[in-house]
PDB file of C-alpha atoms in Angstrom:
ATOM      1  CA  MET A 311     103.113  84.104 100.081  1.00  0.00           C
ATOM      2  CA  GLN A 312     105.327  87.098  99.459  1.00  0.00           C
ATOM      3  CA  ARG A 313     108.972  86.603  98.663  1.00  0.00           C
ATOM      4  CA  SER A 314     111.664  88.333 100.645  1.00  0.00           C
ATOM      5  CA  ILE A 315     114.003  90.936  99.259  1.00  0.00           C
ATOM      6  CA  LYS A 316     117.744  91.179  99.941  1.00  0.00           C
ATOM      7  CA  LEU A 317     118.835  94.666 100.938  1.00  0.00           C
ATOM      8  CA  ASP A 318     122.351  95.352 102.191  1.00  0.00           C
ATOM      9  CA  THR A 319     122.658  98.414 104.403  1.00  0.00           C
ATOM     10  CA  HIS A 320     125.952 100.223 104.901  1.00  0.00           C
ATOM     11  CA  PHE A 321     126.815 103.593 106.380  1.00  0.00           C
ATOM     12  CA  LEU A 322     129.074 106.363 105.100  1.00  0.00           C
ATOM     13  CA  ARG A 323     128.733 109.813 106.616  1.00  0.00           C
ATOM     14  CA  PRO A 324     128.641 112.273 103.701  1.00  0.00           C
ATOM     15  CA  SER A 325     131.058 115.164 103.851  1.00  0.00           C
ATOM     16  CA  TYR A 326     129.357 118.521 104.304  1.00  0.00           C
ATOM     17  CA  LYS A 327     130.019 119.564 100.685  1.00  0.00           C
ATOM     18  CA  ILE A 328     128.552 116.554  98.806  1.00  0.00           C
ATOM     19  CA  GLY A 329     124.951 117.792  98.896  1.00  0.00           C
ATOM     20  CA  SER A 330     125.953 121.219  97.594  1.00  0.00           C
ATOM     21  CA  ILE A 331     127.988 119.687  94.788  1.00  0.00           C
ATOM     22  CA  ILE A 332     125.046 117.533  93.687  1.00  0.00           C
ATOM     23  CA  LYS A 333     122.689 120.537  93.758  1.00  0.00           C
ATOM     24  CA  GLU A 334     125.139 122.547  91.619  1.00  0.00           C
ATOM     25  CA  TYR A 335     124.677 120.081  88.740  1.00  0.00           C
ATOM     26  CA  GLY A 336     120.994 121.016  88.527  1.00  0.00           C
ATOM     27  CA  ASP A 337     118.675 118.973  86.314  1.00  0.00           C
ATOM     28  CA  GLN A 338     120.865 117.732  83.493  1.00  0.00           C
ATOM     29  CA  GLN A 339     118.292 115.113  82.455  1.00  0.00           C
ATOM     30  CA  ASN A 340     115.364 117.565  82.075  1.00  0.00           C
ATOM     31  CA  ARG A 341     113.089 115.106  83.929  1.00  0.00           C
ATOM     32  CA  ALA A 342     113.267 112.762  80.932  1.00  0.00           C
ATOM     33  CA  THR A 343     114.168 109.699  83.057  1.00  0.00           C
ATOM     34  CA  ASN A 344     112.189 107.785  85.687  1.00  0.00           C
ATOM     35  CA  VAL A 345     113.406 110.421  88.132  1.00  0.00           C
ATOM     36  CA  LYS A 346     111.100 113.432  88.141  1.00  0.00           C
ATOM     37  CA  ALA A 347     113.503 115.566  90.158  1.00  0.00           C
ATOM     38  CA  ASP A 348     116.824 117.305  89.493  1.00  0.00           C
ATOM     39  CA  HIS A 349     119.151 114.623  88.096  1.00  0.00           C
ATOM     40  CA  THR A 350     122.859 114.908  87.258  1.00  0.00           C
ATOM     41  CA  HIS A 351     124.450 113.185  84.297  1.00  0.00           C
ATOM     42  CA  TRP A 352     124.955 109.409  84.551  1.00  0.00           C
ATOM     43  CA  HIS A 353     128.727 109.316  85.091  1.00  0.00           C
ATOM     44  CA  VAL A 354     129.588 111.743  87.885  1.00  0.00           C
ATOM     45  CA  HIS A 355     132.072 109.166  89.211  1.00  0.00           C
ATOM     46  CA  GLN A 356     134.304 110.310  86.336  1.00  0.00           C
ATOM     47  CA  ASP A 357     134.207 113.920  87.597  1.00  0.00           C
ATOM     48  CA  ASN A 358     136.496 113.101  90.571  1.00  0.00           C
ATOM     49  CA  LYS A 359     134.190 114.911  92.998  1.00  0.00           C
ATOM     50  CA  PHE A 360     132.693 111.848  94.666  1.00  0.00           C
ATOM     51  CA  ASP A 361     135.728 109.775  95.604  1.00  0.00           C
ATOM     52  CA  GLU A 362     134.394 109.080  99.102  1.00  0.00           C
ATOM     53  CA  ILE A 363     131.459 106.989  97.816  1.00  0.00           C
ATOM     54  CA  VAL A 364     133.422 105.512  94.898  1.00  0.00           C
ATOM     55  CA  ASN A 365     136.271 104.346  97.146  1.00  0.00           C
ATOM     56  CA  TYR A 366     133.888 103.067  99.816  1.00  0.00           C
ATOM     57  CA  LEU A 367     131.921 100.965  97.327  1.00  0.00           C
ATOM     58  CA  HIS A 368     135.145  99.568  95.864  1.00  0.00           C
ATOM     59  CA  GLU A 369     136.154  98.509  99.393  1.00  0.00           C
ATOM     60  CA  ILE A 370     132.902  96.735 100.261  1.00  0.00           C
ATOM     61  CA  TYR A 371     132.226  95.344  96.754  1.00  0.00           C
ATOM     62  CA  PRO A 372     135.732  94.629  95.395  1.00  0.00           C
ATOM     63  CA  ASN A 373     134.369  92.238  92.752  1.00  0.00           C
ATOM     64  CA  HIS A 374     132.177  94.952  91.246  1.00  0.00           C
ATOM     65  CA  THR A 375     132.815  98.074  89.193  1.00  0.00           C
ATOM     66  CA  ILE A 376     130.751 101.242  89.272  1.00  0.00           C
ATOM     67  CA  GLU A 377     129.277 101.601  85.791  1.00  0.00           C
ATOM     68  CA  GLU A 378     127.025 104.583  86.544  1.00  0.00           C
ATOM     69  CA  LEU A 379     126.759 107.101  89.362  1.00  0.00           C
ATOM     70  CA  TRP A 380     124.387 110.059  89.537  1.00  0.00           C
ATOM     71  CA  GLY A 381     122.884 112.458  92.034  1.00  0.00           C
ATOM     72  CA  CYS A 382     119.259 113.506  92.523  1.00  0.00           C
ATOM     73  CA  THR A 383     117.725 116.432  94.355  1.00  0.00           C
ATOM     74  CA  TYR A 384     114.055 116.034  95.293  1.00  0.00           C
ATOM     75  CA  ARG A 385     111.931 118.994  96.259  1.00  0.00           C
ATOM     76  CA  GLN A 386     108.272 119.007  97.279  1.00  0.00           C
ATOM     77  CA  GLY A 387     106.224 117.090  94.670  1.00  0.00           C
ATOM     78  CA  ASP A 388     109.246 115.359  93.068  1.00  0.00           C
ATOM     79  CA  PHE A 389     109.218 111.564  92.722  1.00  0.00           C
ATOM     80  CA  THR A 390     110.656 108.589  90.841  1.00  0.00           C
ATOM     81  CA  GLN A 391     108.535 106.231  88.766  1.00  0.00           C
ATOM     82  CA  ALA A 392     108.709 102.473  89.358  1.00  0.00           C
ATOM     83  CA  HIS A 393     111.668 100.935  87.523  1.00  0.00           C
ATOM     84  CA  THR A 394     114.483  98.393  87.704  1.00  0.00           C
ATOM     85  CA  HIS A 395     118.164  98.647  86.838  1.00  0.00           C
ATOM     86  CA  TYR A 396     117.980  95.848  84.291  1.00  0.00           C
ATOM     87  CA  GLY A 397     121.378  94.776  82.985  1.00  0.00           C
ATOM     88  CA  PHE A 398     123.233  95.636  86.191  1.00  0.00           C
ATOM     89  CA  ASP A 399     124.099  93.196  88.969  1.00  0.00           C
ATOM     90  CA  LEU A 400     123.608  95.647  91.813  1.00  0.00           C
ATOM     91  CA  ALA A 401     122.103  99.083  92.300  1.00  0.00           C
ATOM     92  CA  PHE A 402     122.381 101.387  95.290  1.00  0.00           C
ATOM     93  CA  VAL A 403     121.058 104.540  96.876  1.00  0.00           C
ATOM     94  CA  TRP A 404     123.155 106.686  99.225  1.00  0.00           C
ATOM     95  CA  PHE A 405     121.059 109.040 101.331  1.00  0.00           C
ATOM     96  CA  VAL A 406     123.246 112.166 101.308  1.00  0.00           C
ATOM     97  CA  ASP A 407     120.901 114.693 102.943  1.00  0.00           C
ATOM     98  CA  THR A 408     117.499 113.492 104.108  1.00  0.00           C
ATOM     99  CA  SER A 409     115.128 113.523 107.027  1.00  0.00           C
ATOM    100  CA  PRO A 410     112.979 110.652 108.324  1.00  0.00           C
ATOM    101  CA  THR A 411     109.924 112.510 106.964  1.00  0.00           C
ATOM    102  CA  CYS A 412     111.282 112.503 103.395  1.00  0.00           C
ATOM    103  CA  SER A 413     109.788 110.117 100.868  1.00  0.00           C
ATOM    104  CA  PRO A 414     110.907 106.509 101.358  1.00  0.00           C
ATOM    105  CA  LEU A 415     112.417 104.107  98.862  1.00  0.00           C
ATOM    106  CA  ILE A 416     109.709 101.521  98.175  1.00  0.00           C
ATOM    107  CA  PHE A 417     110.084  98.003  96.791  1.00  0.00           C
ATOM    108  CA  PRO A 418     106.604  96.864  95.707  1.00  0.00           C
ATOM    109  CA  ASP A 419     105.619  93.265  95.126  1.00  0.00           C
ATOM    110  CA  PRO A 420     104.883  93.086  91.371  1.00  0.00           C
ATOM    111  CA  GLU A 421     103.635  89.505  91.731  1.00  0.00           C
ATOM    112  CA  HIS A 422     101.128  90.510  94.425  1.00  0.00           C
ATOM    113  CA  PRO A 423     100.374  94.221  93.884  1.00  0.00           C
ATOM    114  CA  TRP A 424      97.447  94.084  96.322  1.00  0.00           C
ATOM    115  CA  MET A 425      99.824  93.105  99.131  1.00  0.00           C
ATOM    116  CA  PRO A 426     101.983  95.494 101.164  1.00  0.00           C
ATOM    117  CA  PRO A 427     105.366  96.365  99.624  1.00  0.00           C
ATOM    118  CA  LEU A 428     108.241  93.946 100.064  1.00  0.00           C
ATOM    119  CA  SER A 429     110.192  96.720 101.774  1.00  0.00           C
ATOM    120  CA  VAL A 430     109.854 100.396 102.642  1.00  0.00           C
ATOM    121  CA  VAL A 431     113.183 102.094 103.383  1.00  0.00           C
ATOM    122  CA  THR A 432     112.985 105.253 105.485  1.00  0.00           C
ATOM    123  CA  PRO A 433     115.772 107.634 104.465  1.00  0.00           C
ATOM    124  CA  VAL A 434     118.569 108.037 106.998  1.00  0.00           C
ATOM    125  CA  THR A 435     121.426 110.361 106.084  1.00  0.00           C
ATOM    126  CA  GLY A 436     124.554 108.283 105.464  1.00  0.00           C
ATOM    127  CA  ASN A 437     122.793 104.979 104.825  1.00  0.00           C
ATOM    128  CA  ILE A 438     123.642 103.155 101.617  1.00  0.00           C
ATOM    129  CA  ILE A 439     121.062 100.625 100.456  1.00  0.00           C
ATOM    130  CA  VAL A 440     122.358  98.038  97.962  1.00  0.00           C
ATOM    131  CA  PHE A 441     120.006  95.715  96.084  1.00  0.00           C
ATOM    132  CA  SER A 442     119.739  93.562  92.982  1.00  0.00           C
ATOM    133  CA  GLY A 443     119.428  95.549  89.775  1.00  0.00           C
ATOM    134  CA  MET A 444     116.323  93.490  88.974  1.00  0.00           C
ATOM    135  CA  GLU A 445     114.311  94.725  91.981  1.00  0.00           C
ATOM    136  CA  LEU A 446     111.423  97.010  91.094  1.00  0.00           C
ATOM    137  CA  HIS A 447     111.421 100.187  93.187  1.00  0.00           C
ATOM    138  CA  TYR A 448     110.175 103.772  93.282  1.00  0.00           C
ATOM    139  CA  VAL A 449     110.045 106.946  95.358  1.00  0.00           C
ATOM    140  CA  PRO A 450     106.607 108.476  96.011  1.00  0.00           C
ATOM    141  CA  PRO A 451     106.159 112.259  95.749  1.00  0.00           C
ATOM    142  CA  GLN A 452     108.132 114.268  98.272  1.00  0.00           C
ATOM    143  CA  VAL A 453     105.473 115.717 100.581  1.00  0.00           C
ATOM    144  CA  ASN A 454     107.527 117.930 102.869  1.00  0.00           C
ATOM    145  CA  ASN A 455     109.677 120.991 102.159  1.00  0.00           C
ATOM    146  CA  TYR A 456     112.944 119.236 103.022  1.00  0.00           C
ATOM    147  CA  THR A 457     115.332 118.944 100.067  1.00  0.00           C
ATOM    148  CA  ARG A 458     116.026 115.183  99.751  1.00  0.00           C
ATOM    149  CA  ILE A 459     119.476 114.576  98.190  1.00  0.00           C
ATOM    150  CA  VAL A 460     120.693 111.127  97.167  1.00  0.00           C
ATOM    151  CA  MET A 461     123.317 109.490  95.017  1.00  0.00           C
ATOM    152  CA  SER A 462     122.437 106.351  93.115  1.00  0.00           C
ATOM    153  CA  GLY A 463     124.362 104.029  90.894  1.00  0.00           C
ATOM    154  CA  ASN A 464     124.805 100.722  89.179  1.00  0.00           C
ATOM    155  CA  LEU A 465     127.459  98.052  89.687  1.00  0.00           C
ATOM    156  CA  LYS A 466     128.531  95.160  87.479  1.00  0.00           C
ATOM    157  CA  LEU A 467     130.736  92.198  88.287  1.00  0.00           C
ATOM    158  CA  ASN A 468     134.303  92.908  87.220  1.00  0.00           C
ATOM    159  CA  ASN A 469     136.691  90.283  85.810  1.00  0.00           C
ATOM    160  CA  GLU A 470     137.701  89.047  89.282  1.00  0.00           C
ATOM    161  CA  GLY A 471     134.060  88.730  90.279  1.00  0.00           C
ATOM    162  CA  VAL A 472     133.176  86.824  87.111  1.00  0.00           C
ATOM    163  CA  GLN A 473     136.105  84.432  87.646  1.00  0.00           C
ATOM    164  CA  GLN A 474     135.093  83.814  91.261  1.00  0.00           C
ATOM    165  CA  GLN A 475     131.506  83.176  90.220  1.00  0.00           C
ATOM    166  CA  GLN A 476     132.633  80.654  87.575  1.00  0.00           C
ATOM    167  CA  GLN A 477     134.763  78.782  90.122  1.00  0.00           C
ATOM    168  CA  GLN A 478     131.840  78.287  92.493  1.00  0.00           C
TER     169      GLN A 478
END
């Protein structure tokens, strides 16, 4: 029997300029990560250009701190290899500019690879999908000509979150 996966879905409408800002960074990782698409540096939250997502995540996850935040721009043929965010409590994807025909976010079942995936998330602009950093996931090759823009990141429990967890 397949296990279930916990995905939290939130919504934040991206401002019109966020996609353009992400695209301006270009491919700062030279496709050397799991992401085989244009990929900003790992700490764009320190650039003070993405306060809307940073502030929103701090509101809904006050016991967590953003450790990493990056943007990705997928064009036709771009994809992300299967990976986890080991060492982080939570990971997230914010669909900044997508269409329903863009490549989905897929959570395969590594214990039963012959079975259907645990979850397939169709991109919806504004949706934020939050999941455990230990969940294996990937993005298949982008098959259409739509430029798929996302922001992703990693969260860790902060001191308040650790103290609350210890008291439980």
